[in-house]
Coordinates of C-alpha atoms in Angstrom, one line a residue:
M1 CA 96.4 107.7 94.0
A2 CA 97.1 104.5 96.0
L3 CA 97.7 101.4 93.9
P4 CA 96.0 98.1 94.9
P5 CA 98.2 95.8 97.1
R6 CA 100.1 93.0 95.5
G7 CA 98.3 89.6 95.8
I8 CA 99.6 86.1 96.0
L9 CA 98.6 84.0 93.0
P10 CA 96.7 80.8 93.9
R11 CA 98.0 77.4 92.9
P12 CA 96.1 75.8 89.9
L13 CA 93.6 73.1 90.8
A14 CA 95.8 70.6 88.8
A15 CA 98.4 70.9 91.5
W16 CA 96.2 69.3 94.2
N17 CA 97.8 66.1 95.5
S18 CA 96.5 63.3 97.6
S19 CA 97.5 65.0 100.8
M20 CA 95.5 68.1 99.9
L21 CA 92.5 65.8 99.1
R22 CA 92.7 64.1 102.5
H23 CA 92.6 67.6 104.1
A24 CA 89.6 68.5 102.0
L25 CA 87.9 65.3 103.1
C26 CA 88.6 66.1 106.7
L27 CA 87.3 69.6 106.4
S28 CA 84.1 68.3 104.7
L29 CA 83.6 65.9 107.6
L30 CA 84.0 68.7 110.1
W31 CA 81.5 70.7 108.1
W32 CA 79.0 67.8 108.3
L33 CA 79.4 67.3 112.0
A34 CA 79.3 71.0 113.0
P35 CA 76.0 72.7 113.8
A36 CA 74.6 75.1 111.3
Q37 CA 76.0 78.6 111.7
A38 CA 74.1 81.8 111.5
Q39 CA 74.5 83.8 108.2
D40 CA 77.2 86.4 108.2
A41 CA 76.2 89.9 108.9
A42 CA 75.7 92.1 105.9
P43 CA 78.9 93.8 104.8
A44 CA 79.5 97.4 105.9
T45 CA 78.9 100.1 103.3
P46 CA 81.9 102.1 102.0
E47 CA 80.7 105.1 104.1
Q48 CA 80.6 103.0 107.3
Q49 CA 84.0 101.6 106.5
A50 CA 85.4 105.1 106.0
E51 CA 83.9 106.3 109.3
A52 CA 85.5 103.5 111.1
L53 CA 88.9 104.2 109.5
V54 CA 88.7 107.9 110.4
R55 CA 87.9 107.1 114.0
E56 CA 90.9 104.7 114.2
A57 CA 93.2 107.2 112.4
D58 CA 92.2 110.1 114.7
S59 CA 93.0 107.8 117.7
L60 CA 96.4 107.1 116.2
V61 CA 97.1 110.8 115.7
T62 CA 96.5 111.5 119.4
R63 CA 99.3 108.9 120.0
T64 CA 101.5 110.6 117.4
L65 CA 101.4 107.5 115.2
Y66 CA 101.2 109.6 112.1
A67 CA 102.4 107.0 109.5
Q68 CA 99.8 104.5 110.5
A69 CA 97.1 107.2 110.6
A70 CA 98.1 108.4 107.1
Q71 CA 97.6 104.8 105.7
L72 CA 94.1 104.5 107.2
L73 CA 93.1 107.9 105.9
S74 CA 94.3 107.1 102.4
Q75 CA 92.1 104.0 102.4
A76 CA 89.1 106.1 103.7
Y77 CA 89.8 108.7 101.0
D78 CA 89.5 106.1 98.3
L79 CA 86.3 104.7 99.8
T80 CA 84.6 108.1 99.6
A81 CA 86.0 109.1 96.2
A82 CA 82.7 108.3 94.5
T83 CA 80.7 110.6 96.9
P84 CA 82.9 113.7 97.4
D85 CA 80.0 115.8 98.8
S86 CA 79.0 113.3 101.5
P87 CA 79.5 114.0 105.3
Q88 CA 81.9 111.0 105.4
A89 CA 84.0 112.5 102.6
R90 CA 84.2 115.8 104.4
S91 CA 85.2 114.0 107.6
V92 CA 88.0 112.3 105.8
L93 CA 89.2 115.6 104.3
N94 CA 89.2 117.3 107.7
S95 CA 91.2 114.5 109.3
L96 CA 93.7 114.5 106.4
A97 CA 94.1 118.3 106.7
N98 CA 94.6 118.1 110.5
L99 CA 97.1 115.2 110.1
H100 CA 99.2 117.2 107.5
Y101 CA 99.0 120.3 109.7
S102 CA 100.2 118.4 112.8
T103 CA 103.2 117.0 110.8
G104 CA 104.2 120.4 109.4
Q105 CA 103.0 119.7 105.8
F106 CA 101.2 123.0 105.7
A107 CA 100.8 123.2 101.9
L108 CA 99.0 119.8 101.8
A109 CA 96.9 120.9 104.8
Q110 CA 96.0 124.1 103.0
N111 CA 94.8 122.2 99.9
Y112 CA 92.4 120.0 102.0
Y113 CA 91.1 122.9 104.0
Q114 CA 90.5 124.9 100.8
E115 CA 88.6 121.9 99.4
L116 CA 86.5 121.7 102.6
A117 CA 85.7 125.4 102.5
T118 CA 84.6 125.1 98.8
L119 CA 82.3 122.2 99.8
D120 CA 80.9 124.1 102.9
E121 CA 80.2 127.2 100.8
A122 CA 78.5 125.2 98.1
G123 CA 76.3 123.4 100.6
G124 CA 75.5 126.7 102.5
D125 CA 76.9 125.3 105.8
L126 CA 78.0 128.6 107.4
P127 CA 79.1 127.3 110.8
A128 CA 81.3 124.7 109.1
L129 CA 82.5 127.3 106.6
S130 CA 83.6 129.6 109.4
V131 CA 85.7 126.8 110.9
S132 CA 87.2 125.7 107.6
L133 CA 88.2 129.3 106.8
Y134 CA 89.8 129.7 110.2
N135 CA 91.8 126.5 109.7
L136 CA 92.7 127.6 106.2
G137 CA 94.0 130.9 107.5
H138 CA 96.2 129.1 110.0
A139 CA 97.7 126.8 107.3
E140 CA 98.5 129.9 105.2
A141 CA 100.0 131.8 108.1
S142 CA 102.2 128.9 108.8
Q143 CA 103.6 129.3 105.3
Q144 CA 104.0 133.1 105.8
D145 CA 101.2 133.7 103.3
F146 CA 100.0 136.5 105.5
S147 CA 97.8 138.3 102.9
D148 CA 95.6 135.2 102.2
A149 CA 95.6 134.3 105.9
T150 CA 94.2 137.8 106.8
R151 CA 91.6 137.5 104.1
H152 CA 90.3 134.1 105.3
F153 CA 90.5 135.1 109.0
S154 CA 88.5 138.2 108.2
R155 CA 85.8 136.2 106.4
S156 CA 85.7 133.7 109.3
L157 CA 85.3 136.5 111.8
E158 CA 82.5 138.0 109.7
L159 CA 80.6 134.7 109.7
S160 CA 81.2 134.2 113.5
L161 CA 79.6 137.6 114.2
Q162 CA 76.8 136.9 111.8
L163 CA 76.1 133.6 113.6
D164 CA 76.5 135.2 117.0
D165 CA 79.3 132.8 117.7
Q166 CA 81.3 134.7 120.3
S167 CA 83.7 131.9 121.0
G168 CA 84.5 131.6 117.3
A169 CA 85.0 135.4 117.1
A170 CA 87.3 135.4 120.1
Y171 CA 89.5 132.7 118.6
T172 CA 89.6 134.4 115.2
L173 CA 90.5 137.8 116.7
K174 CA 93.4 136.1 118.5
A175 CA 94.5 134.4 115.3
M176 CA 94.4 137.7 113.3
A177 CA 96.4 139.4 116.0
V178 CA 99.1 136.7 116.0
N179 CA 99.2 137.0 112.2
L180 CA 99.9 140.7 112.6
Q181 CA 102.6 140.0 115.2
A182 CA 104.3 137.7 112.8
Q183 CA 104.4 140.6 110.3
Q184 CA 106.0 142.9 112.9
Q185 CA 102.9 145.0 113.3
P186 CA 102.4 145.1 117.1
F187 CA 100.4 148.3 117.1
S188 CA 97.8 146.8 114.8
A189 CA 97.7 143.5 116.8
L190 CA 97.1 145.3 120.2
P191 CA 93.4 146.3 119.8
L192 CA 92.5 142.8 118.3
L193 CA 94.0 141.1 121.3
D194 CA 92.1 143.5 123.7
Q195 CA 88.8 142.5 121.9
S196 CA 89.7 138.8 122.1
L197 CA 90.5 139.0 125.8
A198 CA 87.2 140.8 126.6
L199 CA 85.3 138.1 124.8
F200 CA 87.1 135.2 126.4
E201 CA 86.7 136.7 129.9
Q202 CA 83.0 137.3 129.1
L203 CA 82.6 133.6 128.1
G204 CA 84.5 132.5 131.3
E205 CA 87.2 130.8 129.3
S206 CA 90.1 131.5 131.7
L207 CA 92.7 129.4 129.9
Q208 CA 92.2 131.2 126.5
A209 CA 92.1 134.5 128.3
A210 CA 95.5 133.7 129.9
V211 CA 96.8 132.7 126.4
V212 CA 95.7 136.1 125.1
K213 CA 97.4 137.9 128.0
R214 CA 100.6 136.1 127.1
H215 CA 100.3 137.4 123.6
L216 CA 99.6 140.9 125.0
G217 CA 102.9 140.6 127.0
D218 CA 104.7 139.7 123.8
V219 CA 103.2 142.8 122.0
E220 CA 104.1 145.1 124.9
L221 CA 107.6 143.7 124.9
D222 CA 107.9 144.4 121.1
L223 CA 106.7 147.9 121.8
E224 CA 109.5 148.3 124.4
H225 CA 107.0 148.6 127.3
P226 CA 108.6 146.0 129.6
A227 CA 106.7 147.0 132.7
A228 CA 103.3 146.4 131.0
A229 CA 104.7 143.2 129.5
V230 CA 105.6 141.9 133.0
A231 CA 102.0 142.7 134.2
Y232 CA 100.4 140.7 131.4
Y233 CA 102.8 137.8 131.8
E234 CA 102.2 137.6 135.6
A235 CA 98.5 137.8 135.1
A236 CA 98.6 134.9 132.6
L237 CA 100.9 132.6 134.5
P238 CA 98.5 131.2 137.2
A239 CA 95.8 129.9 134.8
L240 CA 98.5 128.4 132.5
I241 CA 100.1 126.6 135.4
D242 CA 96.7 125.3 136.6
N243 CA 95.9 123.9 133.2
D244 CA 99.5 122.5 132.7
Y245 CA 99.8 124.4 129.4
S246 CA 103.6 123.8 129.1
E247 CA 104.1 125.5 125.7
A248 CA 102.6 128.8 126.8
I249 CA 104.3 128.6 130.2
L250 CA 107.7 128.3 128.4
K251 CA 107.0 131.5 126.4
V252 CA 105.8 133.3 129.5
Y253 CA 109.0 132.4 131.4
R254 CA 111.1 133.5 128.4
G255 CA 109.2 136.8 128.1
L256 CA 109.5 137.5 131.9
S257 CA 113.2 137.0 131.6
L258 CA 113.6 139.4 128.7
A259 CA 111.2 142.0 130.3
N260 CA 113.0 142.0 133.7
E261 CA 116.3 142.2 131.9
A262 CA 115.1 145.4 130.1
L263 CA 113.9 146.8 133.5
G264 CA 117.3 146.2 135.0
E265 CA 115.9 143.5 137.3
L266 CA 118.7 141.1 136.6
K267 CA 118.2 138.7 139.5
R268 CA 114.5 138.2 138.5
A269 CA 115.5 137.9 134.9
L270 CA 118.0 135.1 135.9
V271 CA 115.3 133.3 138.0
F272 CA 112.8 133.2 135.1
Q273 CA 115.6 132.2 132.6
R274 CA 116.4 129.3 134.9
A275 CA 112.7 128.4 135.2
Y276 CA 112.5 128.5 131.4
T277 CA 115.6 126.3 131.0
D278 CA 114.4 123.7 133.6
L279 CA 110.9 123.5 132.1
L280 CA 112.4 123.1 128.6
Q281 CA 114.6 120.3 129.7
L282 CA 111.7 118.6 131.5
E283 CA 109.7 118.8 128.3
L284 CA 112.5 117.2 126.3
N285 CA 112.9 114.4 128.9
Q286 CA 109.2 113.8 128.8
Q287 CA 109.1 113.6 125.0
N288 CA 112.0 111.1 125.1
Q289 CA 110.2 109.0 127.7
E290 CA 107.0 109.0 125.8
S291 CA 108.8 107.9 122.6
T292 CA 110.5 105.1 124.5
Q293 CA 107.2 104.0 126.0
R294 CA 105.5 104.0 122.7
L295 CA 108.2 101.9 121.1
Q296 CA 107.9 99.4 124.0
V297 CA 104.2 99.2 123.6
E298 CA 104.6 98.5 119.9
L299 CA 107.2 95.9 120.6
Q300 CA 105.0 94.1 123.2
T301 CA 102.0 94.3 120.8
R302 CA 104.0 92.6 118.1
R303 CA 105.2 89.9 120.5
Y304 CA 101.7 89.2 121.6
A305 CA 100.5 89.0 118.0
D306 CA 103.3 86.6 117.1
A307 CA 102.5 84.4 120.1
N308 CA 98.8 84.5 119.2
E309 CA 99.6 83.4 115.6
R310 CA 101.7 80.5 116.9
L311 CA 98.9 79.4 119.2
Q312 CA 96.4 79.6 116.4
A313 CA 98.6 77.6 114.1
L314 CA 99.0 74.9 116.8
G315 CA 95.3 74.8 117.4
Q316 CA 94.7 74.5 113.6
R317 CA 97.1 71.5 113.5
Q318 CA 95.4 69.9 116.4
R319 CA 92.0 70.3 114.8
Q320 CA 93.3 68.8 111.6
E321 CA 94.6 65.7 113.5
L322 CA 91.2 65.4 115.2
A323 CA 89.5 65.6 111.9
V324 CA 91.6 62.7 110.5
K325 CA 90.8 60.5 113.6
E326 CA 87.1 61.3 113.2
Q327 CA 87.3 60.4 109.5
L328 CA 88.5 56.9 110.4
L329 CA 85.5 56.5 112.8
H330 CA 82.9 57.5 110.2
M331 CA 83.9 55.8 107.1
Q332 CA 80.4 54.2 106.9
Q333 CA 79.1 57.6 106.0
L334 CA 81.2 57.8 102.8
V335 CA 78.4 59.1 100.6
L336 CA 77.8 62.2 102.8
L337 CA 81.6 62.6 103.2
L338 CA 82.1 62.6 99.4
G339 CA 79.3 65.2 99.1
G340 CA 81.1 67.4 101.5
T341 CA 84.3 66.9 99.6
L342 CA 82.7 68.1 96.4
L343 CA 81.5 71.1 98.3
V344 CA 85.0 71.9 99.4
L345 CA 86.3 71.4 95.9
A346 CA 83.7 73.8 94.6
L347 CA 84.6 76.4 97.2
A348 CA 88.3 75.9 96.3
M349 CA 87.5 76.4 92.6
L350 CA 85.5 79.6 93.4
W351 CA 88.4 80.9 95.5
H352 CA 90.8 80.0 92.6
A353 CA 88.5 81.8 90.1
R354 CA 88.3 84.9 92.2
H355 CA 92.0 85.2 92.7
N356 CA 92.6 84.6 89.0
A357 CA 90.1 87.4 88.3
R358 CA 92.1 89.7 90.5
H359 CA 95.3 88.7 88.8
M360 CA 93.8 89.3 85.4
H361 CA 92.5 92.7 86.5
R362 CA 96.0 93.6 87.6
L363 CA 97.6 92.4 84.4
A364 CA 95.0 94.4 82.4
N365 CA 96.0 97.6 84.1
T366 CA 99.8 97.1 84.3
D367 CA 102.5 97.5 81.7
A368 CA 104.3 94.1 81.7
L369 CA 107.8 95.5 81.0
T370 CA 107.9 98.5 83.4
S371 CA 105.3 97.6 86.0
L372 CA 103.8 101.0 85.5
R373 CA 100.1 101.7 84.6
N374 CA 99.4 100.8 81.0
R375 CA 97.8 103.3 78.6
R376 CA 94.2 102.3 79.4
S377 CA 94.7 102.4 83.2
V378 CA 96.6 105.7 83.3
M379 CA 94.1 107.4 81.0
A380 CA 91.1 106.3 83.2
A381 CA 92.8 107.5 86.4
A382 CA 93.9 110.8 84.7
Q383 CA 90.2 111.4 83.7
R384 CA 89.2 111.1 87.3
E385 CA 91.8 113.5 88.4
W386 CA 90.8 115.9 85.6
E387 CA 87.2 115.8 86.8
R388 CA 88.3 116.4 90.4
A389 CA 90.5 119.4 89.3
Q390 CA 87.7 120.8 87.2
R391 CA 85.1 120.5 90.1
F392 CA 87.3 122.3 92.7
G393 CA 89.2 124.6 90.4
R394 CA 92.6 123.0 91.3
P395 CA 95.8 123.1 89.2
L396 CA 96.7 120.0 87.2
C397 CA 99.7 119.4 85.0
C398 CA 100.4 116.9 82.3
L399 CA 103.9 115.7 81.2
V400 CA 104.4 113.7 78.0
F401 CA 107.9 112.5 77.1
D402 CA 109.8 109.8 75.4
V403 CA 113.4 108.6 75.1
D404 CA 115.6 110.5 72.5
H405 CA 116.9 108.3 69.7
F406 CA 115.4 105.2 71.2
K407 CA 115.2 103.4 67.8
D408 CA 119.0 104.0 67.4
I409 CA 119.6 102.4 70.9
N410 CA 117.5 99.3 69.8
D411 CA 119.3 99.1 66.5
T412 CA 122.8 99.6 68.0
Y413 CA 122.6 97.6 71.2
G414 CA 119.7 95.3 70.8
H415 CA 116.1 95.3 72.0
G416 CA 117.2 93.8 75.3
S417 CA 119.2 97.0 76.1
G418 CA 116.2 99.1 75.0
D419 CA 114.0 97.2 77.5
T420 CA 116.6 97.8 80.2
V421 CA 116.5 101.5 79.4
L422 CA 112.7 101.7 79.7
K423 CA 112.7 99.8 83.0
A424 CA 115.5 102.1 84.4
I425 CA 113.5 105.2 83.4
A426 CA 110.4 103.7 85.1
R427 CA 112.3 103.2 88.3
V428 CA 113.4 106.9 88.2
L429 CA 109.8 108.0 87.8
Q430 CA 108.6 105.8 90.6
T431 CA 111.2 107.2 93.0
S432 CA 111.1 110.8 91.9
L433 CA 107.4 111.5 91.9
R434 CA 104.8 111.9 94.7
P435 CA 102.4 109.0 95.6
S436 CA 99.6 111.2 94.3
D437 CA 101.1 111.6 90.8
L438 CA 99.9 109.3 88.1
I439 CA 102.6 107.5 86.0
G440 CA 102.0 105.3 82.9
R441 CA 103.6 104.0 79.8
I442 CA 101.5 105.0 76.8
G443 CA 103.3 103.1 74.0
G444 CA 106.9 102.3 72.9
E445 CA 109.3 104.7 74.5
G446 CA 106.5 107.2 75.5
F447 CA 105.5 108.0 79.1
L448 CA 102.7 110.1 80.6
V449 CA 102.8 111.8 84.0
V450 CA 99.7 113.6 85.5
A451 CA 100.7 115.7 88.5
T452 CA 97.9 117.0 90.8
E453 CA 98.1 120.4 92.6
T454 CA 100.9 121.4 90.2
S455 CA 101.1 124.8 88.4
Q456 CA 102.9 125.4 85.1
A457 CA 106.0 126.6 86.8
Q458 CA 106.0 123.7 89.1
G459 CA 105.4 121.3 86.3
K460 CA 108.3 122.8 84.3
A461 CA 110.6 122.4 87.3
L462 CA 109.4 118.8 87.8
A463 CA 110.0 118.0 84.1
E464 CA 113.5 119.5 84.3
R465 CA 114.3 117.5 87.4
L466 CA 113.1 114.3 85.7
R467 CA 115.2 115.1 82.6
Q468 CA 118.3 115.6 84.7
A469 CA 117.6 112.4 86.7
V470 CA 117.3 110.3 83.5
S471 CA 120.6 111.8 82.2
L472 CA 122.4 110.3 85.2
I473 CA 121.2 106.7 84.5
V474 CA 124.0 104.3 83.6
I475 CA 123.0 101.2 81.6
P476 CA 125.6 98.3 81.5
G477 CA 126.6 97.7 77.9
I478 CA 125.9 101.3 76.7
R479 CA 128.2 103.2 79.1
N480 CA 129.5 105.4 76.3
R481 CA 126.1 106.9 75.6
Q482 CA 124.1 109.3 77.8
L483 CA 120.4 108.7 78.0
T484 CA 118.3 111.8 77.4
V485 CA 114.6 112.5 77.2
S486 CA 112.5 115.3 75.7
I487 CA 109.5 116.4 77.8
G488 CA 106.3 118.3 76.9
V489 CA 104.4 120.2 79.6
A490 CA 100.8 121.5 79.6
T491 CA 98.4 122.6 82.3
R492 CA 94.6 122.4 82.8
E493 CA 94.1 126.2 82.5
G494 CA 94.6 126.1 78.8
A495 CA 92.6 123.0 77.9
A496 CA 88.9 122.2 77.6
S497 CA 89.3 118.4 78.1
L498 CA 91.8 115.8 79.2
E499 CA 92.4 114.8 75.6
Q500 CA 93.2 118.4 74.6
L501 CA 95.5 118.7 77.6
I502 CA 97.5 115.7 76.5
H503 CA 97.5 116.9 73.0
Q504 CA 98.9 120.2 74.1
A505 CA 101.6 118.4 76.1
D506 CA 102.3 116.3 73.0
Q507 CA 102.7 119.4 70.9
A508 CA 105.2 120.8 73.5
L509 CA 107.1 117.5 73.3
Y510 CA 107.2 117.8 69.5
E511 CA 108.6 121.4 69.8
A512 CA 111.2 120.2 72.3
K513 CA 112.4 117.5 69.9
A514 CA 112.4 120.0 67.0
G515 CA 114.4 122.4 69.2
G516 CA 117.2 119.9 69.7
R517 CA 115.9 117.2 72.1
N518 CA 117.1 116.7 75.7
Q519 CA 115.0 119.6 76.9
V520 CA 111.6 120.6 78.3
G521 CA 109.0 122.2 76.1
V522 CA 106.1 124.1 77.7
H523 CA 102.8 124.6 75.8
G524 CA 102.7 128.3 74.9
E525 CA 106.5 128.8 75.3
V526 CA 109.1 128.7 72.6
P527 CA 111.8 125.9 73.3
R528 CA 115.3 127.3 73.6
G529 CA 116.5 125.3 70.6
L530 CA 113.9 127.0 68.3
L531 CA 114.6 130.3 69.9
F532 CA 118.1 130.2 68.6
G533 CA 117.2 128.5 65.3
T534 CA 118.4 125.0 66.1
T535 CA 116.8 122.1 64.2
G536 CA 116.3 118.5 65.6

């Protein structure tokens, strides 16, 4: 969950000097002379803001500006958190899934597609469900989870046939065949590709028909039928070239080279191998050129923005000078001027109060020593994640841990060293966990971590990694002593509420301490120290 951005604290009103008062007087004069302005338009709703952010993010993705797109989609996700069933929330989920899939983060894409499919099925939106299941199958196949991919492709095909969506059926049949190819099952893939080809040709989709022919060539090559493979490849090539489908053309050239080599046509094999190599080099050169051009555009944009800011600053200074001159010409209207000054001061006080309120809100939710969430803030955020995990049936893991022998550290080296230890551990947590994980200090030397989309095995591995990371911390002044932590782990599956989940993790922490400290205890498992009869 994204944290709010850091703000700049306003100066107190007591710090206003005579120069600032003169500027206020000038501004009030300008306000008095200026014509009345129309009222500002009504602010956009969170849903409208989310829609605008999604459109801008999708535009950035088409330009491969993935980092900027991810920031915008994260903001849109927060805006729709209160209405997870709304069309805007689904649009955000879909764009997030596509972004993660495009960047090779298939596990995250799978989670979002699964959440979309759950929402589509609950809402009875069968066309959307068919597409979500199709995308979910692709994400699973990309992780070689072929069994689940086959199951979701089959359900998507069933829905496409039920809805008489021939195009959807054709695409899904092709995906199922490619899934079987990846599992080295060309005989099973062949009839599915034949059906997909027949549908695409019936629909007049020549490009997709050519793509299927390319896959048929691959299958025939796997079945050691090089002559049939050449026939399919050559039939696919014209449409692929007409549509400039470079990725598929590369695979056709490569397949033709291998098939002709198997047929003993070495000259033709060499020709196609050279064509493959030349096209591959051209693609690499084009990618390098596009990257260079994109960097140049970003540089020029930044330069223009800087120049525009300088012009605005110059214009502002000129307007201020003009205001001072006009003030000297209108001293006879001092009463009205003072009234404007009071208005400016009131606005400044309002601005000061709002910024102070934001600052106080930040202080109320942040632990002053470690800069992590405090107990109240992390518990509120954890409750929201618990409710989301319950709603969609997603895994959730809770880690509770504290520093071993922390009182002895305070007594031996002083409370200043103890504070340094806590801050060092907080830094390890911030750098070792995902942005989506919740971290908070819940009192004394105790910390709480709530990890989303994390099973018991993953949570145990995470806890072990954190324990090892803490053991590597070196604190000046206590170099002769290794820092250790004991960690308790529990997962949502065995708890009826967030409070019970944290209680189970706390019990696991107690067992880890009783088992000898410096270890990970998992709720429902016996710590290794207790297993061998060790006492804490």
